Coordinates of C-alpha atoms and ligand atoms in Angstrom, one line a residue:
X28 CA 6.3 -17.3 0.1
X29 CA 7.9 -16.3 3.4
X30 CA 10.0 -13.5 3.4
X31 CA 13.5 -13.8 4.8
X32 CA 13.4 -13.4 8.5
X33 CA 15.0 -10.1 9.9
X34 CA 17.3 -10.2 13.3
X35 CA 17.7 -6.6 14.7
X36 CA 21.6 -7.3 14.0
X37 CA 20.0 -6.9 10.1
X38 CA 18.3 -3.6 11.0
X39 CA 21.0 -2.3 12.8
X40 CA 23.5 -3.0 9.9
X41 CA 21.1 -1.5 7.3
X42 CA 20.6 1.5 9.0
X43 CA 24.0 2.0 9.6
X44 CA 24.8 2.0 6.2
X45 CA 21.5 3.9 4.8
X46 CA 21.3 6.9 7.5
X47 CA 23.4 9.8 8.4
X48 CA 24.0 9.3 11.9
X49 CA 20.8 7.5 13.1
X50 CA 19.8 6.9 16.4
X51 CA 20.7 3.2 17.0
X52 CA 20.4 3.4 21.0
X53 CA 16.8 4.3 20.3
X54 CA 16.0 1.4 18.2
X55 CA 18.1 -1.1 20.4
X56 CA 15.9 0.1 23.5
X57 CA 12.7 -0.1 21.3
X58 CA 13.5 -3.8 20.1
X59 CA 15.0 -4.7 23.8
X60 CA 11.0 -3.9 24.8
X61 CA 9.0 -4.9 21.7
X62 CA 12.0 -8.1 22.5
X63 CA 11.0 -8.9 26.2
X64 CA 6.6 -7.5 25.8
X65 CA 6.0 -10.2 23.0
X66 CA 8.4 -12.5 24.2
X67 CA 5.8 -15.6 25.1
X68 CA 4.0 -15.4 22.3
X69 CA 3.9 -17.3 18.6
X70 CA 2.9 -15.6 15.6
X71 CA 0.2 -19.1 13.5
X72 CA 3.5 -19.3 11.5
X73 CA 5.2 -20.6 14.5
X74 CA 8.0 -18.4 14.6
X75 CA 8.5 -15.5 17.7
X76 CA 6.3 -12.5 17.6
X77 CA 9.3 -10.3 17.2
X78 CA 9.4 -11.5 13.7
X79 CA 6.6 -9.0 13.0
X80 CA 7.3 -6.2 14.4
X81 CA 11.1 -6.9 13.3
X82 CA 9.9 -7.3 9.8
X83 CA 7.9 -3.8 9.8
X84 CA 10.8 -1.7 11.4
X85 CA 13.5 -3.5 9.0
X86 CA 10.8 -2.2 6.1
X87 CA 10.2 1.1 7.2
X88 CA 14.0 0.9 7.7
X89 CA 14.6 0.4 4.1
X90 CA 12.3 3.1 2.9
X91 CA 14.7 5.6 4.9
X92 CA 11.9 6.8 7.1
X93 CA 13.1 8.4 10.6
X94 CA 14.7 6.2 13.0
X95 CA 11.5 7.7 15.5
X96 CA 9.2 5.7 12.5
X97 CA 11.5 2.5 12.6
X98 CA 11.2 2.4 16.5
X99 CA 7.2 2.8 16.3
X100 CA 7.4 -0.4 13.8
X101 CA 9.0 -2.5 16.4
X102 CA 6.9 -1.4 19.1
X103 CA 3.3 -0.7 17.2
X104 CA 1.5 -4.6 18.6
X105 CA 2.7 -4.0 21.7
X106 CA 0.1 -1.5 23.7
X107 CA -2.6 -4.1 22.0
X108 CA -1.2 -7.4 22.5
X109 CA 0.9 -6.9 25.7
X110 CA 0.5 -5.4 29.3
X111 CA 2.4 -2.1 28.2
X112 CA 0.4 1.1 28.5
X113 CA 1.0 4.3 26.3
X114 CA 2.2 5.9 29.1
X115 CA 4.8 3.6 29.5
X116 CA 5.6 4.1 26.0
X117 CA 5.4 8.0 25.9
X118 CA 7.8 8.2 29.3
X119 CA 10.7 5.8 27.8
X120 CA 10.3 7.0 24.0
X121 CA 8.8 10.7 24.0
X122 CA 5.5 11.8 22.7
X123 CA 6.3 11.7 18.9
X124 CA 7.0 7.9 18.9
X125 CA 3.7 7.0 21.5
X126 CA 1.8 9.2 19.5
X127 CA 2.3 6.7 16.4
X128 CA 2.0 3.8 18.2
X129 CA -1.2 5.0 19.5
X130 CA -2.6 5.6 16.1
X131 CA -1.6 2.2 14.6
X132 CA -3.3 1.1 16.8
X133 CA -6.6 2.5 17.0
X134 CA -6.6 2.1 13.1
X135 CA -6.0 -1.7 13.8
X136 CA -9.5 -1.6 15.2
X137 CA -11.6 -1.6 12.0
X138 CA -12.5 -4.8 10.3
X139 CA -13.3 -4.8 6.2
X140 CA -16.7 -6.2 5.9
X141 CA -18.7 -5.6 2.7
X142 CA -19.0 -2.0 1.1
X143 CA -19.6 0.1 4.3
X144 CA -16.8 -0.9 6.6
X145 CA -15.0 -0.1 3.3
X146 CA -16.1 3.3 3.1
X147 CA -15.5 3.7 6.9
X148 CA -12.1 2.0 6.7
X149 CA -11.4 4.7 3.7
X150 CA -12.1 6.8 5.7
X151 CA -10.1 5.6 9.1
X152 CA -7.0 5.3 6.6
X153 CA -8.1 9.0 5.6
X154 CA -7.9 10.4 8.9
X155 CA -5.0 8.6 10.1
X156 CA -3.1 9.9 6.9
X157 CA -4.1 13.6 7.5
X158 CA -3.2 14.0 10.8
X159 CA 0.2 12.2 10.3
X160 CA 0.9 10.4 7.0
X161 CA 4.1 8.7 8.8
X162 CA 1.1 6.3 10.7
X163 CA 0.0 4.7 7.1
X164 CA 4.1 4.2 6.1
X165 CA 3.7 2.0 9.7
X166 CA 0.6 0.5 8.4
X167 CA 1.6 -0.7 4.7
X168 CA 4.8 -2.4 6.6
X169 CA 2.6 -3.6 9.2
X170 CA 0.3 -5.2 6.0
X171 CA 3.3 -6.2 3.8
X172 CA 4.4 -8.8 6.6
X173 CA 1.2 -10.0 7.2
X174 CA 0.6 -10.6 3.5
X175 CA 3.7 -12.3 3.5
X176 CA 2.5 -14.6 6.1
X177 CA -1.0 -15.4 5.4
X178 CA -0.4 -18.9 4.8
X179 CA -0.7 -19.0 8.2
X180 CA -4.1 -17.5 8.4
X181 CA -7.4 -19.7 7.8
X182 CA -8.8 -19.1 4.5
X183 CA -11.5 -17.0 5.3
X184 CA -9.5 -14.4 6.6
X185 CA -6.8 -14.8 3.8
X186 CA -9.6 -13.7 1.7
X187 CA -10.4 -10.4 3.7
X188 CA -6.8 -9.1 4.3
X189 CA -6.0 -9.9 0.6
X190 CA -8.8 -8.2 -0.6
X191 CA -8.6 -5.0 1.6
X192 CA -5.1 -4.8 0.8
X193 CA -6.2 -5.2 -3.0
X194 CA -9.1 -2.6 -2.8
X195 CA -7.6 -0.2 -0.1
X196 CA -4.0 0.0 1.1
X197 CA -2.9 -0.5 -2.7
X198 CA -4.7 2.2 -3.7
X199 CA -3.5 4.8 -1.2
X200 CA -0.1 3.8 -1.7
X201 CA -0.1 4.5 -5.3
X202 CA -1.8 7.3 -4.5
X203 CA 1.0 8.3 -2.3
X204 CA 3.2 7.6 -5.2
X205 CA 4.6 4.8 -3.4
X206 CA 5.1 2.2 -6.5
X207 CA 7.1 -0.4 -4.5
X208 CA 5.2 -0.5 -2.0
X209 CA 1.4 -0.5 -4.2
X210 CA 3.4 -3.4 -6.4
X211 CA 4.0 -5.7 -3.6
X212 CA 0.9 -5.2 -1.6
X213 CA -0.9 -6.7 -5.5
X214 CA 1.3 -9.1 -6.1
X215 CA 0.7 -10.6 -2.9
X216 CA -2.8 -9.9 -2.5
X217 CA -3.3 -11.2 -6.0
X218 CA -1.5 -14.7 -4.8
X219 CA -4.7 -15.4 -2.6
X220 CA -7.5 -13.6 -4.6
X221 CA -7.1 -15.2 -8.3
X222 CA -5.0 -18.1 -7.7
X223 CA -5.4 -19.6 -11.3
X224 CA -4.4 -16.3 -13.1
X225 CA -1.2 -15.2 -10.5
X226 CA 0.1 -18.8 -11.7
X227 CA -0.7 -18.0 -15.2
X228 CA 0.9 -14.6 -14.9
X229 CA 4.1 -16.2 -13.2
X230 CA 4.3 -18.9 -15.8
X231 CA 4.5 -16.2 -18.8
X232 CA 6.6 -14.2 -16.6
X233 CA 9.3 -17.2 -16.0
X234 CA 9.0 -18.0 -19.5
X235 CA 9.9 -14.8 -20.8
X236 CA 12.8 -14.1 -18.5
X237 CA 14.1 -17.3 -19.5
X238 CA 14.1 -16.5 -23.4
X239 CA 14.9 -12.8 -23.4
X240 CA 17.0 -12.6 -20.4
X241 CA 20.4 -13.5 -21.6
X242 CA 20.0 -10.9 -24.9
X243 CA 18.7 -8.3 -22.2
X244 CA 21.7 -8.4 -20.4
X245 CA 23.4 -8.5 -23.6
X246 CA 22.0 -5.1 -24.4
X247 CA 23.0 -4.2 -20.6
X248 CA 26.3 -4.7 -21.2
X249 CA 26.4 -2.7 -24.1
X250 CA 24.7 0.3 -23.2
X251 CA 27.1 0.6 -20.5
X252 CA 29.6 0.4 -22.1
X253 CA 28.3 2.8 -24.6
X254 CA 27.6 5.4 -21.8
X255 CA 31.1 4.9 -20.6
X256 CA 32.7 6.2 -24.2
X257 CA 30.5 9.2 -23.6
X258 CA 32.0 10.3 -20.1
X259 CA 28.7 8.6 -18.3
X260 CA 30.8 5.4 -16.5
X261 CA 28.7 6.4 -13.3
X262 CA 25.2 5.3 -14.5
X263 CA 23.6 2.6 -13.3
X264 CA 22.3 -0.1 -15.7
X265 CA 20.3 -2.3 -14.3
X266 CA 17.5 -4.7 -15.7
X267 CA 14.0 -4.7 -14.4
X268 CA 11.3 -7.3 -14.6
X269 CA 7.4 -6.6 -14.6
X270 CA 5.6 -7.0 -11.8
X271 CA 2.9 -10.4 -12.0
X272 CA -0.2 -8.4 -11.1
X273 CA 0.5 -5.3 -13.4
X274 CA 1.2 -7.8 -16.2
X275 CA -1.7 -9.5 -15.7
X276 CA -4.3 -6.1 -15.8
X277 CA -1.7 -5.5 -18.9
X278 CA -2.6 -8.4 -20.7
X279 CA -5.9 -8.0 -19.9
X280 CA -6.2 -4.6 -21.7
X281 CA -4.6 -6.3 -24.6
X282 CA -6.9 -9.0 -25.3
X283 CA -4.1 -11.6 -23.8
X284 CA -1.2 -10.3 -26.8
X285 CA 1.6 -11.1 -25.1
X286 CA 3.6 -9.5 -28.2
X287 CA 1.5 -5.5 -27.2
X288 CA 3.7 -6.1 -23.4
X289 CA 6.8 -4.3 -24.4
X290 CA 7.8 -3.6 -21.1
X291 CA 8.0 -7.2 -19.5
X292 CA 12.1 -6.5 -18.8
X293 CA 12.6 -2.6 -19.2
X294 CA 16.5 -1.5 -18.9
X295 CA 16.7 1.2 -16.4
X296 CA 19.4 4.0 -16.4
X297 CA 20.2 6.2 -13.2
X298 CA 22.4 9.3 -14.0
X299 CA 23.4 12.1 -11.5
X300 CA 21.2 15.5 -13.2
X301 CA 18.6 15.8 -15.5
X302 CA 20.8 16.8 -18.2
X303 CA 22.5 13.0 -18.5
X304 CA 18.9 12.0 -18.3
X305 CA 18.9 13.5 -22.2
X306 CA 21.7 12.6 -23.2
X307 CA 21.7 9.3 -22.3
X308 CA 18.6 9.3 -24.7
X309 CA 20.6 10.9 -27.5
X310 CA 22.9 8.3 -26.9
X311 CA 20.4 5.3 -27.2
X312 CA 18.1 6.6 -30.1
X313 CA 21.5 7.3 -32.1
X314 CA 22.2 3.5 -31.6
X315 CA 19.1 1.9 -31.8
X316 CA 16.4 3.0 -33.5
X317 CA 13.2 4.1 -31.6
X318 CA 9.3 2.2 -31.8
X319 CA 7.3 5.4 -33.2
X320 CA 5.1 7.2 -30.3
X321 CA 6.6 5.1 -27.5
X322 CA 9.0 8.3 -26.8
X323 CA 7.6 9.6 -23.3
X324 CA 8.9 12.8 -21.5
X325 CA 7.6 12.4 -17.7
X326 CA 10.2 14.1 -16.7
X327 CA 9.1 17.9 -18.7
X328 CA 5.8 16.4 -18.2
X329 CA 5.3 14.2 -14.9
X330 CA 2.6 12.3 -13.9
X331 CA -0.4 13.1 -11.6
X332 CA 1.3 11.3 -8.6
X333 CA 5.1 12.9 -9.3
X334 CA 6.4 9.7 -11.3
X335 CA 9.4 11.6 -13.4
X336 CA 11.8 9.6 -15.9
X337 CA 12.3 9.7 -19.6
X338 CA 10.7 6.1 -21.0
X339 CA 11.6 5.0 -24.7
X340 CA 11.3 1.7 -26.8
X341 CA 13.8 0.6 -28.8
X342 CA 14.8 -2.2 -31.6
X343 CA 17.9 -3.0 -29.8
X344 CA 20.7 -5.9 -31.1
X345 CA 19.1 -9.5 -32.1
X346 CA 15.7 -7.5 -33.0
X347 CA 15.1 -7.8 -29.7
X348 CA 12.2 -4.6 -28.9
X349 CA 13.5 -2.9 -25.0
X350 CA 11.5 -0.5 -23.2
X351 CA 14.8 2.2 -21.6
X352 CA 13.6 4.2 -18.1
X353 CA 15.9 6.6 -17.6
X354 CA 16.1 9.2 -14.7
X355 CA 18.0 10.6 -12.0
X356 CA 18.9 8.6 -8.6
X357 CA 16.2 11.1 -7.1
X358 CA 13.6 10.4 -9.8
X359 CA 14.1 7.1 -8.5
X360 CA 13.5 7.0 -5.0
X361 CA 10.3 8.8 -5.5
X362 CA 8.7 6.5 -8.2
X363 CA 10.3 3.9 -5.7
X364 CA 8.8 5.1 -2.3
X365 CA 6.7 8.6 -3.2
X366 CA 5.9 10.6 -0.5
X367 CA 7.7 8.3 1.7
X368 CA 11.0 9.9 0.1
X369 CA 9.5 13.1 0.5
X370 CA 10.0 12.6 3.8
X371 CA 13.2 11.5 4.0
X372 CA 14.9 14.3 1.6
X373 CA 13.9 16.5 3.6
X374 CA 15.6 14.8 7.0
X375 CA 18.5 14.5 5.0
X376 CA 18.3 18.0 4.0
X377 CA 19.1 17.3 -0.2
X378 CA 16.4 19.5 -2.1
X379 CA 13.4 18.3 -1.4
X380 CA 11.4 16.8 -4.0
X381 CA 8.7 19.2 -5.5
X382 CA 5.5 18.9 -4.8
X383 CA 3.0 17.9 -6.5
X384 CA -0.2 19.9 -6.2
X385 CA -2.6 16.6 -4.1
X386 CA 0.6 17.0 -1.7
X387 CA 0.0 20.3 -0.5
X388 CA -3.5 19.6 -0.3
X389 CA -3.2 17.0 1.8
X390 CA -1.0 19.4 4.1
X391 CA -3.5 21.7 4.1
X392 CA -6.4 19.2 5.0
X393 CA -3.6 18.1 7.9
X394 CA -3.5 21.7 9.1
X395 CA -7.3 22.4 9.3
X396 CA -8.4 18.8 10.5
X397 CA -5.5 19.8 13.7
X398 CA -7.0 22.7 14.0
X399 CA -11.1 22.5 14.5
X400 CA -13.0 18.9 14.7
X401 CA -15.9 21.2 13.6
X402 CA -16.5 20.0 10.1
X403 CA -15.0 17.3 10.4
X404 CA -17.3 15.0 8.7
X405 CA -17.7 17.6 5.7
X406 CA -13.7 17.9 5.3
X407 CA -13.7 14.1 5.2
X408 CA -15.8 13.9 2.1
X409 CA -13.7 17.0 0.6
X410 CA -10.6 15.2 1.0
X411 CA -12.0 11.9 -0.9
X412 CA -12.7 14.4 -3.7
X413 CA -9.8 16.4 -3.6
X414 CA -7.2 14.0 -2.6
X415 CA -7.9 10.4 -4.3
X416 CA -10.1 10.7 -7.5
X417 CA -7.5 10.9 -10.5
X418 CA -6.0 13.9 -11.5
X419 CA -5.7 15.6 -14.7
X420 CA -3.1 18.0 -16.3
X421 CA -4.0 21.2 -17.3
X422 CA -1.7 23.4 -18.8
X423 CA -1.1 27.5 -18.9
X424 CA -0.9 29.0 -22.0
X425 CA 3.2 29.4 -20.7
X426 CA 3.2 26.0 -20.3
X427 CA 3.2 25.5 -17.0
X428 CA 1.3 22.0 -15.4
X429 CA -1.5 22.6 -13.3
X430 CA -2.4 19.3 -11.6
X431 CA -6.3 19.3 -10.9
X432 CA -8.8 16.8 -9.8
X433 CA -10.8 15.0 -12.5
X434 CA -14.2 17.1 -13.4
X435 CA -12.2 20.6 -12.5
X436 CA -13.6 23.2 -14.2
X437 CA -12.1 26.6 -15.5
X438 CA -12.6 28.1 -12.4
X439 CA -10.5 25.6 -10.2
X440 CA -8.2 26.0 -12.4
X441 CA -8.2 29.9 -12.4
X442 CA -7.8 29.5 -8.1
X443 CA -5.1 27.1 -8.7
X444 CA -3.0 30.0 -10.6
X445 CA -4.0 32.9 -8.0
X446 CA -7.2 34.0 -5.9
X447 CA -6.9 37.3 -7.8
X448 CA -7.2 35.7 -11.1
X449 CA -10.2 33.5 -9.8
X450 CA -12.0 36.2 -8.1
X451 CA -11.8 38.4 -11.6
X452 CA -12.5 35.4 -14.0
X453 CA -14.7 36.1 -16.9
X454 CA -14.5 33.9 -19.3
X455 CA -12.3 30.7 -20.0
X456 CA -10.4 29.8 -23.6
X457 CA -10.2 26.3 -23.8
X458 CA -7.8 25.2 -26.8
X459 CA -8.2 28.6 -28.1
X460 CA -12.2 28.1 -27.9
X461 CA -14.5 30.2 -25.1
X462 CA -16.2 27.8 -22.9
X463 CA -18.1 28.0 -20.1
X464 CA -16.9 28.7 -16.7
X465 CA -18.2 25.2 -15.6
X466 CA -16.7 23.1 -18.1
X467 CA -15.4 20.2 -16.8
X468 CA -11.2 20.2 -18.8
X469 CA -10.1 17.4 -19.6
X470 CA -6.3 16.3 -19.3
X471 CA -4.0 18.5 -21.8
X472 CA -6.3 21.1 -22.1
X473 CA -4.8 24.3 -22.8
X474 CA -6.4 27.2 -20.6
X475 CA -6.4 30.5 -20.8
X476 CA -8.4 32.9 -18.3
X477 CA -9.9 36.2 -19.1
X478 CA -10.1 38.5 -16.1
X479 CA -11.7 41.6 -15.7
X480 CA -10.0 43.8 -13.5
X481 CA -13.4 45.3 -12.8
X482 CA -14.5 42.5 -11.1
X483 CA -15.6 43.0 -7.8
X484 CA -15.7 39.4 -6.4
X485 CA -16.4 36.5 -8.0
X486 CA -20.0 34.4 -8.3
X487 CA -21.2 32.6 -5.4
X488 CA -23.3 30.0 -7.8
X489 CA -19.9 29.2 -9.3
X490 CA -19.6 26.8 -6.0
X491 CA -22.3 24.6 -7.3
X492 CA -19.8 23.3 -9.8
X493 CA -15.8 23.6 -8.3
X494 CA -14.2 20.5 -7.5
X495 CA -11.2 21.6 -5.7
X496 CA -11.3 22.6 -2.1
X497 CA -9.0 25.6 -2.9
X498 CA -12.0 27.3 -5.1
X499 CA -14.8 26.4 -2.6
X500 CA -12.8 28.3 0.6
X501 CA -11.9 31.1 -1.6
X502 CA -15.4 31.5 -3.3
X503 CA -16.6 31.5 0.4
X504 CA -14.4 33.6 1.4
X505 CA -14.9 36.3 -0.7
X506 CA -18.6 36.4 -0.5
X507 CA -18.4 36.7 2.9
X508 CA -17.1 40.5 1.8
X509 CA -20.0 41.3 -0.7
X510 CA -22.7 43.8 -0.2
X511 CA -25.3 41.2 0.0
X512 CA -22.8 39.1 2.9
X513 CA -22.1 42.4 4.2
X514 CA -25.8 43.5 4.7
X515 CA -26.6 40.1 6.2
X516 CA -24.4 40.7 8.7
X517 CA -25.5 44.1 9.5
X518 CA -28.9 42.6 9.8
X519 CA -27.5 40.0 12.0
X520 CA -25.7 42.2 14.0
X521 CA -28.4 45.2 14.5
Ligands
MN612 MN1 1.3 -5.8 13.4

């Protein structure tokens, strides 16, 4: 299963082509060190060390991450497996690109071993990702090639680096909404954990493509040429095959019926705007006619980690039953590499992709953990609350999304809209029913606050039942500026 090996002529090439001016000299110097540091040793595949590092950078590359990122790939085993110091690094590269090095490093030093170096690797990852989310992008490319290489390993540690990277790093990337990169690390984890059902998977898989693949790109060929009548010649068709491990948790969830997994090839459509994004929809639906209920809108209404694209099943020519994804070349990169395209819209300067509500959060839990290592420990279990338990959609009585933890209450949601309209919250219409402030919603809920203007400040018992940071801090906050906080600290004081 060994990937195709990189030479830094690749790298250079494919960021030549992929970036807007990018700094080649910086990653030719970083490679020429990485080069000559590793340059006695063998990785247990037998090939040069540089292959590693080589591999990471050339992945990092392809994500579009900064050129500084790319250069902290090639050099990020060098301060632990050669003579080089940080210093070194920090004088010939700058501070930004030793700083990264220096954190993949010190992450490098924990070891998954039953459930608590889990929780403590968790929280490593945690940490590393709030104080610069760039050091996990190193990390997953850092994993990817050593998945892709584990072959070499003895079988006791293929076990432990295919299960952390099944019970950890796929997590957080999906988290991060970073689908290709949460895919890869399962399938390949999922080689080495459950052996018997990855074959099983592949051989459905294979058999499948074989069958349906010449009518799907049947049904390629004539979509586009459909959306070329229309004025659309520019949209990409392209055909897209399920991914082993999330057919096989697919399967499972339908009792093995291979005939329930419409989506084993999906037809994907990239269009320039939104707008296409519909009428390439009209356009299908008036052809073929859609499967009832399988009509989804993520792009009016995305999902929890930001995935946006309109999905819809059709009976297309032959009988044959397609599952269409369309969306916008945007759209795409961010169900492709999440927050990692973020990052690189906003280099580029295009419009950044909005936000999603867990994003800001975590920018906010990066601001505060910079700032004071006071609570640190505290802040650490906030952000495993607030940041990676599933999220549910709430909506206004407008209609806009509110995207809240799971077990957010009326309350959390009344912060999430404004501090004033917590701080005077009264009462909470749920569906057009009054519930209690502490309800925990439930996804789809429509919520409507009453206020009362009167309202001094809000409850301080209410923080026995928020779930979002946001509510705690402001509930805090504003006590602190009651009568009873205020005559505390007179007493205090006097
Ligand atoms: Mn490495």
């Amino acid at each position: 299963m060994a990937e195709a090996t990189r030479t830094i002529d690749d790298l250079m090439r494919l960021m030549t082509e992929t970036y807007k001016n990018p700094d080649l000299g910086l990653v030719r110097r970083a490679y020429d060190l990485a080069e000559s540091a590793h340059h006695d040793s063998l990785r247990l595949t037998g090939e040069p060390y540089i292959v590693h590092p080589l591999s990471v950078a050339y992945k990092l590359a392809e994500m579009g991450i900064h050129p500084n990122v790319v250069a902290a790939g090639l050099l990020h085993d060098v301060i632990e497996d050669t003579g080089i110091t940080l210093e070194e690094v920090s004088s010939s590269f700058g501070e930004d690109i030793a700083a990264l090095v220096d954190s993949v490093t010190k992450l490098k030093k924990v070891k998954y071993q039953g459930t608590e170096r889990y929780v403590e690797n968790l929280r490593k990852m945690f940490l590393a990702m709030a104080s610069d989310v760039r050091v996990v992008f190193i990390k997953f490319a850092d994993r990817l090639h050593n998945l892709q290489t584990l072959y070499a390993q003895p079988h006791h540690k293929q076990e432990r680096i295919a299960r952390e990277s099944m019970d950890i790093y796929a997590p957080i990337a999906g988290r991060l909404g970073m689908n290709e990169v949460k895919g890869e690390l399962e399938d390949l984890s999922f080689a080495y954990l459950q052996p018997k059902e990855y074959e099983r998977a592949q051989a459905i898989l294979s058999t499948k493509v074989r069958e349906k693949g010449a009518s799907v790109s049947r049904i390629i060929d004539a979509t586009q040429k459909m959306l070329a009548e229309e004025g659309l010649e520019n949209a990409q068709v392209h055909g897209r095959v399920k991914r082993l491990y999330s057919l096989y948790k697919k399967l499972q969830k339908y009792d093995h019926d291979l005939s329930k997994v419409y989506d084993l090839i999906a037809v994907r459509i990239i269009v320039d705007d939104i707008t296409q994004c519909y009428t390439v929809l009209g356009i299908l639906h008036r052809e073929w006619r859609p499967l009832p209920g399988r009509i989804k809108d993520y792009i009016a209404q995305p999902k929890p980690n930001g995935y946006q694209s309109l999905h819809t099943t059709v009976f297309a020519d032959e009988n044959e039953i397609v599952e269409f994804q369309i969306r916008t070349q945007e759209m795409h990169d961010l169900a492709e590499f999440g927050v990692a395209a973020h990052w690189r819209y906003k280099q580029t300067g295009l419009s950044p992709v909005k936000n999603t509500y867990w994003m800001e959060e975590l920018a906010a839990i990066q601001k505060e953990l910079s700032g004071s290592k006071k609570d640190f420990l505290e802040q650490l279990e906030m952000m495993k609350i607030d940041v990676f338990k599933d999220r549910i959609f709430v909506f206004t009585p407008g209609g806009d999304v509110i995207d809240l933890p799971e077990g957010a209450t009326p309350v959390d949601f009344a912060y999430a809209i404004h501090s004033q309209i917590g701080n005077t919250c009264t009462a909470a219409r749920v569906n057009g029913v009054i519930e209690d402030l502490s309800t925990p919603l439930q996804s789809n809920d429509i919520v409507e606050i009453v206020t009362d203007k009167n309202r001094k400040s809000p409850n301080p018992d209410w923080i026995k039942f928020v779930k979002t940071r946001h509510a705690r801090n402001k509930i805090r906050d504003a006590a602190r500026h009651t009568v009873k906080g205020w005559l505390t600290n007179m007493i205090r004081r006097g």
